[in-house]
mmCIF file of C-alpha atoms and ligand atoms in Angstrom:
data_model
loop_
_atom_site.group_PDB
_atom_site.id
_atom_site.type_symbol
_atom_site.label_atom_id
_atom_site.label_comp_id
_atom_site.label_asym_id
_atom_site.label_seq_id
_atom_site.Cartn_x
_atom_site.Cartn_y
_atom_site.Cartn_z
ATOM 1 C CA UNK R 299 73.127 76.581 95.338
ATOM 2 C CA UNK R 300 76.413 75.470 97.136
ATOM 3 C CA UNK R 301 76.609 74.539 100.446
ATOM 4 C CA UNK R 302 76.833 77.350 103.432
ATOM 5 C CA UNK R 303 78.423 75.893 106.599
ATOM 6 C CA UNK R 304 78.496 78.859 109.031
ATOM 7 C CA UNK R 305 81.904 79.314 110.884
ATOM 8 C CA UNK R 306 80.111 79.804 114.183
ATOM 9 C CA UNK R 307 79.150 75.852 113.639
ATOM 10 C CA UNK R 308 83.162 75.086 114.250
ATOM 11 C CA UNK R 309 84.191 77.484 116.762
ATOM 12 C CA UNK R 310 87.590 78.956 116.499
ATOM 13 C CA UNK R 311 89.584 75.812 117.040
ATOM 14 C CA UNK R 312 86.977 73.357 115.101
ATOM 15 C CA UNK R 313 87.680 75.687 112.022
ATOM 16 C CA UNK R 314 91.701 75.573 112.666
ATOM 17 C CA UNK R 315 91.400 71.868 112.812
ATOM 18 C CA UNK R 316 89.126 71.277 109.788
ATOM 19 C CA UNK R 317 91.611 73.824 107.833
ATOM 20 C CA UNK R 318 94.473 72.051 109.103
ATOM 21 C CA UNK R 319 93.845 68.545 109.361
ATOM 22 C CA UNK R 320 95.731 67.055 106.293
ATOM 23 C CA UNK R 321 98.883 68.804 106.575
ATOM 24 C CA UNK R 322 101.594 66.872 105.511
ATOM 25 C CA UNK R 323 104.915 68.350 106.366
ATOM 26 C CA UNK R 324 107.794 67.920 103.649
ATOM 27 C CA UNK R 325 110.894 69.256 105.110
ATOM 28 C CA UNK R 326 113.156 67.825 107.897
ATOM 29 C CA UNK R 327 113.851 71.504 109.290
ATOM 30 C CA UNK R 328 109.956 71.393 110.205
ATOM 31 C CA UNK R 329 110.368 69.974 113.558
ATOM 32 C CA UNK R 330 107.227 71.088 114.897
ATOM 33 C CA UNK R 331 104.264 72.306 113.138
ATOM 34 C CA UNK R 332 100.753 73.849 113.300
ATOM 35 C CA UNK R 333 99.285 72.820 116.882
ATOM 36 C CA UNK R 334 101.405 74.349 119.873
ATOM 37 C CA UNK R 335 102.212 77.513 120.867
ATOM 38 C CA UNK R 336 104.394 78.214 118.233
ATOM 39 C CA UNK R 337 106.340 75.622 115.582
ATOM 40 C CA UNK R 338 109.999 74.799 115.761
ATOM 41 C CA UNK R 339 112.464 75.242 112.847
ATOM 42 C CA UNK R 340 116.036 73.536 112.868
ATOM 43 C CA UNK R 341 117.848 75.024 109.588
ATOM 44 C CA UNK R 342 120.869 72.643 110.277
ATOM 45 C CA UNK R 343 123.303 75.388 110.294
ATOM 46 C CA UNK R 344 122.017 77.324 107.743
ATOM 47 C CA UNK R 345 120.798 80.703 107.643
ATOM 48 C CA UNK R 346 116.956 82.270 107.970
ATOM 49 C CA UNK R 347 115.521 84.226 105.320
ATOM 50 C CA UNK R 348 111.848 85.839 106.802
ATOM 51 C CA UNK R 349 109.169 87.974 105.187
ATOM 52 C CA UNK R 350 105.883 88.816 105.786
ATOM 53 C CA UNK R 351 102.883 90.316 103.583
ATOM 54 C CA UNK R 352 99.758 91.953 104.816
ATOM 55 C CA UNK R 353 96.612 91.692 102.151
ATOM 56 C CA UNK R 354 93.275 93.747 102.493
ATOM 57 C CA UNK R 355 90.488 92.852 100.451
ATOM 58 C CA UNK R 356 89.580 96.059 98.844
ATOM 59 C CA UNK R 357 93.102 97.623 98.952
ATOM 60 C CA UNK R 358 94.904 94.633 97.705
ATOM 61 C CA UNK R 359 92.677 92.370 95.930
ATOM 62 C CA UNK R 360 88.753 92.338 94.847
ATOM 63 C CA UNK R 361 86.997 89.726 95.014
ATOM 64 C CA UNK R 362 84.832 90.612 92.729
ATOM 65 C CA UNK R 363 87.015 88.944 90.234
ATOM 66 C CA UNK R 364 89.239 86.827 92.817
ATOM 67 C CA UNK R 365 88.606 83.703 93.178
ATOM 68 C CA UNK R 366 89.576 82.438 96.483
ATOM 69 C CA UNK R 367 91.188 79.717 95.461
ATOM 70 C CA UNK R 368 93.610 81.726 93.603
ATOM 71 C CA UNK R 369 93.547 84.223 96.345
ATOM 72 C CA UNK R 370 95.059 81.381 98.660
ATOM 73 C CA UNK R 371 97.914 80.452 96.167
ATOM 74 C CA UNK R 372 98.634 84.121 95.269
ATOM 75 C CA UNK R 373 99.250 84.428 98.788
ATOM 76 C CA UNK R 374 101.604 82.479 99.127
ATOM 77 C CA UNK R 375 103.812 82.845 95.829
ATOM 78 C CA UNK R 376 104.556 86.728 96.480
ATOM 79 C CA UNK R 377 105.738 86.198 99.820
ATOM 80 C CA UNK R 378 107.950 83.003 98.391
ATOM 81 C CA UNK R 379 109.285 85.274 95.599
ATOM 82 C CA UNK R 380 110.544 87.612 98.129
ATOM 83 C CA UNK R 381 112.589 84.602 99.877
ATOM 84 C CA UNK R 382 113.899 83.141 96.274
ATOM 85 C CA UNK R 383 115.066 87.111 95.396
ATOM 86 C CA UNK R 384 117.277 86.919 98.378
ATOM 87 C CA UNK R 385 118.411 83.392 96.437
ATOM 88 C CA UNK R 386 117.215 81.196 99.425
ATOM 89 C CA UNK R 387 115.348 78.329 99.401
ATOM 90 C CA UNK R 388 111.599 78.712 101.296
ATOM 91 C CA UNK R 389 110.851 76.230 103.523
ATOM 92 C CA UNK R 390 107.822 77.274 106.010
ATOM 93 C CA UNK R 391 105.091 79.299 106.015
ATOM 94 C CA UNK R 392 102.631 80.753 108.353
ATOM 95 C CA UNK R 393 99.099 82.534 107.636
ATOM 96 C CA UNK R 394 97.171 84.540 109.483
ATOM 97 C CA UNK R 395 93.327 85.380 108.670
ATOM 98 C CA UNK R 396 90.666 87.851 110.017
ATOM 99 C CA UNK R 397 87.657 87.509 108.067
ATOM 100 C CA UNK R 398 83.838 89.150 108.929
ATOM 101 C CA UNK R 399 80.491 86.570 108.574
ATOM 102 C CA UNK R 400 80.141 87.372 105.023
ATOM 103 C CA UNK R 401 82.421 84.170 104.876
ATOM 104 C CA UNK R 402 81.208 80.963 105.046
ATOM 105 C CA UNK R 403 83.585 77.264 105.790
ATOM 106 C CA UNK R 404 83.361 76.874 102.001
ATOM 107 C CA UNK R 405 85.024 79.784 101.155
ATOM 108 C CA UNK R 406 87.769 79.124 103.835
ATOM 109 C CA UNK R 407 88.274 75.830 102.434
ATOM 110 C CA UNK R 408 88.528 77.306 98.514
ATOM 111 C CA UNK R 409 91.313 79.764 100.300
ATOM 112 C CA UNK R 410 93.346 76.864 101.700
ATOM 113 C CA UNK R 411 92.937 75.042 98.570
ATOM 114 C CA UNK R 412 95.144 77.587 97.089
ATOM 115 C CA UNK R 413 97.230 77.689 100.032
ATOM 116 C CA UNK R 414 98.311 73.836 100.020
ATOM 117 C CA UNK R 415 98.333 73.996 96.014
ATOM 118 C CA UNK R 416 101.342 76.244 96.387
ATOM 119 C CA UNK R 417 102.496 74.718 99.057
ATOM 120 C CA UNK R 418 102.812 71.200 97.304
ATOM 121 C CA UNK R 419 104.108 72.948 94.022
ATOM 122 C CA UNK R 420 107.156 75.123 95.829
ATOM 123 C CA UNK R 421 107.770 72.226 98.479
ATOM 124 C CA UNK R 422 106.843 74.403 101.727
ATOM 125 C CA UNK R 423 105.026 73.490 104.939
ATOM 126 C CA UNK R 424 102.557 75.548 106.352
ATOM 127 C CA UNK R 425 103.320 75.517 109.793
ATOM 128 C CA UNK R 426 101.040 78.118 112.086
ATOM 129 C CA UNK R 427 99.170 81.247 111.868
ATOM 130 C CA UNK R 428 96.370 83.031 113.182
ATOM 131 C CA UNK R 429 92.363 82.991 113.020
ATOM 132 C CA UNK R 430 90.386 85.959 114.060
ATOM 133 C CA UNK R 431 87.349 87.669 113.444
ATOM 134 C CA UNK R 432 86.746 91.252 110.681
ATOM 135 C CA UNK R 433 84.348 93.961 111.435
ATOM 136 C CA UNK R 434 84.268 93.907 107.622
ATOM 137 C CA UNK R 435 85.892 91.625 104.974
ATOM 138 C CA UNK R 436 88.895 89.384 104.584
ATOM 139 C CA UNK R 437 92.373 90.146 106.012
ATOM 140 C CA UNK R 438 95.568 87.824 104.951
ATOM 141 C CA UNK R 439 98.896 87.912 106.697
ATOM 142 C CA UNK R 440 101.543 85.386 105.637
ATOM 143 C CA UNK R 441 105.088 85.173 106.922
ATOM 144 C CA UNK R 442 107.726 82.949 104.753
ATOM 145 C CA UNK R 443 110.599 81.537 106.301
ATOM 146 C CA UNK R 444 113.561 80.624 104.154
ATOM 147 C CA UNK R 445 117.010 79.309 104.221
ATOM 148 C CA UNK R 446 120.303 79.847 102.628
ATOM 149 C CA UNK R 447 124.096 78.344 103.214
ATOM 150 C CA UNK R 448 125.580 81.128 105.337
ATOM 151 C CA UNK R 449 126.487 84.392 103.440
ATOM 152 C CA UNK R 450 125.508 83.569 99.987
ATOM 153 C CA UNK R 451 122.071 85.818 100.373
ATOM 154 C CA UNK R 452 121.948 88.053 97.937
ATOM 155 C CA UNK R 453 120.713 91.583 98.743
ATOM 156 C CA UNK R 454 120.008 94.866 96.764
ATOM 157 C CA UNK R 455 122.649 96.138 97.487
ATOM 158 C CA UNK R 456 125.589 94.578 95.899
ATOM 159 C CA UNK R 457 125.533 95.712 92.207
ATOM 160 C CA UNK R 458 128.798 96.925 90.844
ATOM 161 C CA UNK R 459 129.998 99.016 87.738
ATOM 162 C CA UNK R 460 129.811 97.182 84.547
ATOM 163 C CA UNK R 461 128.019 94.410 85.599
ATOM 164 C CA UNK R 462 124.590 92.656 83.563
ATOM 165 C CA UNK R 463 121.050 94.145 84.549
ATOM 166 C CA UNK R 464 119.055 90.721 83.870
ATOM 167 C CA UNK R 465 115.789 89.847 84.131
ATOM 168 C CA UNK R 466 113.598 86.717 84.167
ATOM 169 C CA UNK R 467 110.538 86.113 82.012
ATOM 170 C CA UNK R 468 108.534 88.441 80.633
ATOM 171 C CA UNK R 469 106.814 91.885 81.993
ATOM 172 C CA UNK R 470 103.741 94.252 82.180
ATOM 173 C CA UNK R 471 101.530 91.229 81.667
ATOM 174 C CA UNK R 472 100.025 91.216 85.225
ATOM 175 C CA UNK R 473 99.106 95.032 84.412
ATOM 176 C CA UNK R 474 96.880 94.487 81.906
ATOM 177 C CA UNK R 475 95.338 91.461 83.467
ATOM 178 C CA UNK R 476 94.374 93.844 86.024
ATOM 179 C CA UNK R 477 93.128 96.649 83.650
ATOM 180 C CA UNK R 478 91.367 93.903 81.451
ATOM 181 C CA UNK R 479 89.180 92.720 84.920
ATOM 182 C CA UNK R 480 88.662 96.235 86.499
ATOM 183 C CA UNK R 481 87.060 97.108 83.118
ATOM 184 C CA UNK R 482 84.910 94.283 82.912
ATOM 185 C CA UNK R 483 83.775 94.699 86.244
ATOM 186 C CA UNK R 484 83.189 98.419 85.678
ATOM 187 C CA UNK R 485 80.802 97.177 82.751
ATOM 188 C CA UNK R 486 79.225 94.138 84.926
ATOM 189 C CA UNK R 487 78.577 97.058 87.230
ATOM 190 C CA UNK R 488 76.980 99.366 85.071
ATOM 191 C CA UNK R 489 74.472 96.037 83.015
ATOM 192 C CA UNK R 490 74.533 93.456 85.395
ATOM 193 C CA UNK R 491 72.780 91.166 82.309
ATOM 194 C CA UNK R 492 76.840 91.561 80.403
ATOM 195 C CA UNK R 493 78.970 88.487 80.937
ATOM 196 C CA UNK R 494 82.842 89.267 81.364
ATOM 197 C CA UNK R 495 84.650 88.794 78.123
ATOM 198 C CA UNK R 496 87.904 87.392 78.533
ATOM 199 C CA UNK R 497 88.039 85.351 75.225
ATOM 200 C CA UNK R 498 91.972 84.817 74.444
ATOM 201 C CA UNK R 499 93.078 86.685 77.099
ATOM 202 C CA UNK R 500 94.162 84.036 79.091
ATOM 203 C CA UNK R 501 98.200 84.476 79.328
ATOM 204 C CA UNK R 502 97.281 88.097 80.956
ATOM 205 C CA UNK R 503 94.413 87.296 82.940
ATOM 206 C CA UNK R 504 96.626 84.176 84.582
ATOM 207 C CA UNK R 505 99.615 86.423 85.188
ATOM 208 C CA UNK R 506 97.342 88.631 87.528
ATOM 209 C CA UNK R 507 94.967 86.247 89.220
ATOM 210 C CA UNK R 508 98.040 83.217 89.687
ATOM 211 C CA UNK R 509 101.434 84.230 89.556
ATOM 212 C CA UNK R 510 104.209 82.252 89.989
ATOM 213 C CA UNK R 511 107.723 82.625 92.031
ATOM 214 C CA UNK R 512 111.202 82.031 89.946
ATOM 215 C CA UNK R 513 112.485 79.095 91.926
ATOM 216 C CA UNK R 514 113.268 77.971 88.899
ATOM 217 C CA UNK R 515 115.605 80.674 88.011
ATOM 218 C CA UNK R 516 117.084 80.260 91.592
ATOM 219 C CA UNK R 517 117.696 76.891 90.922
ATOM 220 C CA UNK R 518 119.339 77.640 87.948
ATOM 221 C CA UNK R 519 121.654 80.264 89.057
ATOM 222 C CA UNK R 520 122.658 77.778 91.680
ATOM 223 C CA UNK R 521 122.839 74.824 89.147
ATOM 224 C CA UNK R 522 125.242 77.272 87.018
ATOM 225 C CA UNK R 523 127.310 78.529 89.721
ATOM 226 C CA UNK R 524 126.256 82.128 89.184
ATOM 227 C CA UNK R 525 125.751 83.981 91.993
ATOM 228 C CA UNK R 526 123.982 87.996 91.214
ATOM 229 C CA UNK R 527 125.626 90.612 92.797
ATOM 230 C CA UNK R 528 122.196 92.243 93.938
ATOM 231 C CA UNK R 529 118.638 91.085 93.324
ATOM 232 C CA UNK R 530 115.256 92.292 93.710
ATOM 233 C CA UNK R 531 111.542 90.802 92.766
ATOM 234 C CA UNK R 532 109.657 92.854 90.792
ATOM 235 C CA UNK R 533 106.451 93.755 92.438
ATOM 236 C CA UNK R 534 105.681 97.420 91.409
ATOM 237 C CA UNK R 535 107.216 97.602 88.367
ATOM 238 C CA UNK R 536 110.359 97.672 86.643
ATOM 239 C CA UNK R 537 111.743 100.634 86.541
ATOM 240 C CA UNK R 538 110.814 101.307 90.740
ATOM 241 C CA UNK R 539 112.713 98.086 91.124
ATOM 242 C CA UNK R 540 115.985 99.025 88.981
ATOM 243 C CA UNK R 541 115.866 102.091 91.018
ATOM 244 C CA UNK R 542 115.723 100.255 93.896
ATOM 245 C CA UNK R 543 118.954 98.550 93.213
ATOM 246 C CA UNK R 544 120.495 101.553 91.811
ATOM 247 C CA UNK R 545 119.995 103.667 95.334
ATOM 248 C CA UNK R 546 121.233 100.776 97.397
ATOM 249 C CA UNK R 547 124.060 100.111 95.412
ATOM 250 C CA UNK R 548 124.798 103.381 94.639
ATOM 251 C CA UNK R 549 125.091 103.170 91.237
ATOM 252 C CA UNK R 550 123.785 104.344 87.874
ATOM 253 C CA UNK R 551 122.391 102.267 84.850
ATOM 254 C CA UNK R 552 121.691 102.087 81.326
ATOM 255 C CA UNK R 553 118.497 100.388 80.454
ATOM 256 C CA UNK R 554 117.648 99.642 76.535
ATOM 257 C CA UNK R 555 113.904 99.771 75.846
ATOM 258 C CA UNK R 556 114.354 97.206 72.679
ATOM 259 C CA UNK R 557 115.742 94.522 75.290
ATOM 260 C CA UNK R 558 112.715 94.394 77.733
ATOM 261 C CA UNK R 559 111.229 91.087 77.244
ATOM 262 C CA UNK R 560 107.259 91.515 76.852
ATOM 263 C CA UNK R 561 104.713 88.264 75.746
ATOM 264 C CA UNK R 562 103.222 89.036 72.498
ATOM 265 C CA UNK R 563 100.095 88.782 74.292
ATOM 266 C CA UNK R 564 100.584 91.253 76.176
ATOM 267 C CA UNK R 565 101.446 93.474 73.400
ATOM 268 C CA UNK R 566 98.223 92.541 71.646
ATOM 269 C CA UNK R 567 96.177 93.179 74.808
ATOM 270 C CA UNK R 568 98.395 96.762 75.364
ATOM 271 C CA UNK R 569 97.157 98.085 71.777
ATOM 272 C CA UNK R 570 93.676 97.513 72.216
ATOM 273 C CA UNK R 571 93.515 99.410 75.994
ATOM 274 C CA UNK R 572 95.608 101.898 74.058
ATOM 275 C CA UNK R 573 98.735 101.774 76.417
ATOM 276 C CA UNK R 574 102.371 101.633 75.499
ATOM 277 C CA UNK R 575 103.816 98.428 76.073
ATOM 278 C CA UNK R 576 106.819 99.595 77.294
ATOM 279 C CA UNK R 577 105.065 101.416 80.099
ATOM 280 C CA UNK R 578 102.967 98.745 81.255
ATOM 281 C CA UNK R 579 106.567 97.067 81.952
ATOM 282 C CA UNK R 580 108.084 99.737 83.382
ATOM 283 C CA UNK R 581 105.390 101.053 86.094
ATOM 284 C CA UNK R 582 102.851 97.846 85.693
ATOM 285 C CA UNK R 583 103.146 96.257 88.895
ATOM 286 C CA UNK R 584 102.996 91.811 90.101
ATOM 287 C CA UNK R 585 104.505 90.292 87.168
ATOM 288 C CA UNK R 586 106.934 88.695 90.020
ATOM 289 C CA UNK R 587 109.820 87.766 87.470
ATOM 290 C CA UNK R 588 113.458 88.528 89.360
ATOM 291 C CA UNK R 589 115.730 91.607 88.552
ATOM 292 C CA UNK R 590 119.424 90.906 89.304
ATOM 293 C CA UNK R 591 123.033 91.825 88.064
ATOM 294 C CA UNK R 592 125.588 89.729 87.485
ATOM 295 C CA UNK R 593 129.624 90.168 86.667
ATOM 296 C CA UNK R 594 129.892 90.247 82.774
ATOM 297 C CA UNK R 595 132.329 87.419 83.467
ATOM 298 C CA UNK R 596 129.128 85.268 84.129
ATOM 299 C CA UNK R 597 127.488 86.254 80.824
ATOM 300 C CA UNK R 598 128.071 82.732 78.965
ATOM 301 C CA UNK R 599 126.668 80.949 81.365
ATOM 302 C CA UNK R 600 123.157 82.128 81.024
ATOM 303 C CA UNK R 601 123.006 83.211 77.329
ATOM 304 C CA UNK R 602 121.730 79.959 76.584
ATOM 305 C CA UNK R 603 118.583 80.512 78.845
ATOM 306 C CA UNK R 604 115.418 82.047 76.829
ATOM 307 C CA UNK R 605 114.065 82.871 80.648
ATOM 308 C CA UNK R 606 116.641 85.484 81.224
ATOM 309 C CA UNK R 607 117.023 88.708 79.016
ATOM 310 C CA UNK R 608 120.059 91.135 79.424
ATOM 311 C CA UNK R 609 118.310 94.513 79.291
ATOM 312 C CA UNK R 610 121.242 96.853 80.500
ATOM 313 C CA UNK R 611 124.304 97.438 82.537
ATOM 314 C CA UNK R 612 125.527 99.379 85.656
ATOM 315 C CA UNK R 613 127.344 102.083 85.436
ATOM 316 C CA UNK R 614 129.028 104.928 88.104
ATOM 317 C CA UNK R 615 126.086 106.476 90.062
ATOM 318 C CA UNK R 616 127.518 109.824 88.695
ATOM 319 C CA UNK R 617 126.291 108.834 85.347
ATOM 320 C CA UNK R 618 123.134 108.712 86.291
ATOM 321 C CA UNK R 619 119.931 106.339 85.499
ATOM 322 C CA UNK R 620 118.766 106.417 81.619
ATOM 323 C CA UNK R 621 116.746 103.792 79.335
ATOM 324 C CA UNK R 622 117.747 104.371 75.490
ATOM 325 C CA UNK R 623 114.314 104.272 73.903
ATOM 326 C CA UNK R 624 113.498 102.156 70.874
ATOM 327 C CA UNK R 625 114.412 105.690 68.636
ATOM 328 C CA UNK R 626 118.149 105.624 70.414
ATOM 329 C CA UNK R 627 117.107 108.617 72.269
ATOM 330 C CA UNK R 628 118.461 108.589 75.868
ATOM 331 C CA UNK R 629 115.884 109.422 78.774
ATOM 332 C CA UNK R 630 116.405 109.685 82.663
ATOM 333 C CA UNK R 631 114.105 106.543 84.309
ATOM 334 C CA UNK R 632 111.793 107.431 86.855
ATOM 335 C CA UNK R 633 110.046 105.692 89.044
ATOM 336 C CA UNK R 634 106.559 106.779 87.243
ATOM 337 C CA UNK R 635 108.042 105.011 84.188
ATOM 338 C CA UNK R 636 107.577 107.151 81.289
ATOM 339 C CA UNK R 637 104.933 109.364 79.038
ATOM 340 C CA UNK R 638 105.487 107.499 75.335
ATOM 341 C CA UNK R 639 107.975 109.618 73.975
ATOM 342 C CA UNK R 640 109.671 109.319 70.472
HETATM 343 P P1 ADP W 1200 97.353 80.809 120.495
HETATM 344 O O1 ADP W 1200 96.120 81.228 121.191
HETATM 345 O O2 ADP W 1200 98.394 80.206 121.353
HETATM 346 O O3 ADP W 1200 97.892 81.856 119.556
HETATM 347 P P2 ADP W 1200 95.858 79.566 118.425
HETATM 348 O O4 ADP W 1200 94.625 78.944 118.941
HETATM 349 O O5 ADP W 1200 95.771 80.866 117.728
HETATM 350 O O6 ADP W 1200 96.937 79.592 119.586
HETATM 351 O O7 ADP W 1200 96.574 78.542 117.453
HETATM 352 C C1 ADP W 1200 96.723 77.169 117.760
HETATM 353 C C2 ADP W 1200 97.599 76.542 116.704
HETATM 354 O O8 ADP W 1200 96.957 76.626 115.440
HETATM 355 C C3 ADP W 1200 98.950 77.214 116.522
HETATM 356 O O9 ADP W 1200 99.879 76.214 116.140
HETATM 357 C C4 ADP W 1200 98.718 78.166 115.375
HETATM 358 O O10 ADP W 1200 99.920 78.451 114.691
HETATM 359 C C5 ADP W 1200 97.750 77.348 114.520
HETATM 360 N N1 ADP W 1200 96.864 78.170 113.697
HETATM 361 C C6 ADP W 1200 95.948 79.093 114.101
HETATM 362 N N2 ADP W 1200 95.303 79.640 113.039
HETATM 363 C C7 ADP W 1200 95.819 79.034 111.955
HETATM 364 C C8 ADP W 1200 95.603 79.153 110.555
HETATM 365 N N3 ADP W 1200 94.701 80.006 110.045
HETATM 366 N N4 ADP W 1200 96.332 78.384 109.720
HETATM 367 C C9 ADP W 1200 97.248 77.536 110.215
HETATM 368 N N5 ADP W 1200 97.510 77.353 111.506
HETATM 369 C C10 ADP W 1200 96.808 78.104 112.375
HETATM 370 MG MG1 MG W 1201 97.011 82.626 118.040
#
């Protein structure tokens, strides 16, 4: 049996303490961290990219199938994508967490674990947050602060006829992660005496339970002196996120099924849950690659890069938004995805 240390052993600001203790703060615009009334942020004359994300066990994550290790680091990559699809640099963090008796120090301690592990890996501090009480299960708020050199944010909204539609990595992974647990818990339910199978699935299962952010693809666009006209992370899926851009920017676009990048893993996995590939890209959601456009003029400078596919172009908003399936047929993209056609 593992230890059970009781929270009500701590009290409130024994367990911030003992969760906070070993912070070691990495950036010089952390002037004052956890332990006032609120921590102090000099961005030495740069500008402040914020965020926030609200996670409710139950409606966001199980953890049934969650560890809460993973849980902590999960955490705090989606809100740090959000910062690096604005192409700023996170710096800070802050988490907030309501949790009911069911918890015990241990499991606060696996959460942090995660925490700090990202942390450390996308050179952040953790700098405040909150502790409270649930009536019923775990609760997870975490802001992200960010910077970026004054004006060179990129927002939705920029995306201009002709230019790239790119993306980084590959998609619809995360998706079947998910569908691959939720099934095995569904059987674990139903014979509690069946052990999860999960035997070469570990590319998808990863993707879901500890996804990473694209600094590196930030870093790259900055290391290439590319700078997307309009950007997005890709959350909910792709084609809710190219429509996304489309509406902002007011244009149209021309998406080509054949170009969507997809692991061969996941393609494997796809067949045998009898699901189109294509549509576990399109409307699968947390693969957290980036979505941008670029001028065509910056075309050679990424080519090179296996991480970043061209899957289509803008066009006038009058022409409307289409992906050209595999069979060269032309279909309008909705947000849904798509119903395999051809
Ligand atoms: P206040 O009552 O003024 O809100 P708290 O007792 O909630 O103060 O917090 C004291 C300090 O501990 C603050 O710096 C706060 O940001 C930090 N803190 C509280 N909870 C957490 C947490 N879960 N993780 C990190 N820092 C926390
Ligand atoms: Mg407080």
């Amino acid at each position: 049996m593992s230890e059970r240390t009781e929270i009500a052993s701590l009290g409130e600001f024994g367990l911030i303490d003992h969760l906070t203790k070993n912070i070691e703060i990495r950036n010089a615009s952390t002037i004052t961290g956890v332990g006032d009334d609120a921590a102090v942020i000099d961005h030495f004359g740069k500008q402040t990219v914020l965020t926030n994300d609200l996670l409710v066990e139950g409606v966001h994550f199980d953890l049934m199938y969650t560890p809460l290790k993973h849980l902590g680091y999960k955490t705090v990559v989606v809100n740090l994508s959000d910062i690096y699809a604005m192409n700023a640099i996170p710096s800070q963090i802050i988490v907030g967490i309501a949790f009911s008796n069911r918890f015990s120090l241990e499991a606060l301690e696996d959460f942090y674990e995660g925490v700090y592990a990202a942390c450390a890996l996308y050179d952040v501090d953790l700098v405040g947050g909150d502790t409270t009480s649930s009536q019923k299960g775990f609760i997870i708020s975490c802001t992200a602060i960010g910077e970026i050199t004054p004006d060179k944010y990129v927002k939705r909204s920029g995306a201009k006829k002709g230019d790239l539609l790119c993306v980084s990595g590959d998609l619809g992974a995360a998706f079947l992660g998910l569908t691959l647990l939720e099934r095995e818990k569904n059987i674990f339910r139903e014979n509690p005496g069946i052990q999860p199978d999960l035997e070469g699935e570990d590319y998808i299962v990863g993707r879901i339970l500890k996804p990473e952010a694209r600094k590196d693809i930030i870093e790259l666009l900055s290391e290439k002196v590319v700078l997307p006209s309009a950007m997005i992370d890709i959350s909910d899926g792709l084609s809710s996120e190219i429509l996304h851009i489309c509406k902002q920017s007011d244009v149209g676009c021309v998406l080509y099924e054949e170009k969507i990048p997809i692991a061969e893993e996941t393609k494997q996995a796809a067949f045998k849950f009898n699901l189109d590939p294509t549509a576990c890209a399109l409307s699968g959601g947390e693969d957290y690659e980036l979505l941008f456009t670029i001028h065509q003029d910056d075309y050679e400078k990424l080519k090179e890069n296996k991480d970043i596919s061209v899957i289509g172009y803008i066009t006038d908003a009058e022409a409307g938004k289409h992906i050209i399936s595999k069979g060269g047929n032309r279909h309008p993209l909705t947000a849904q995805g798509w119903n395999a056609f051809d």
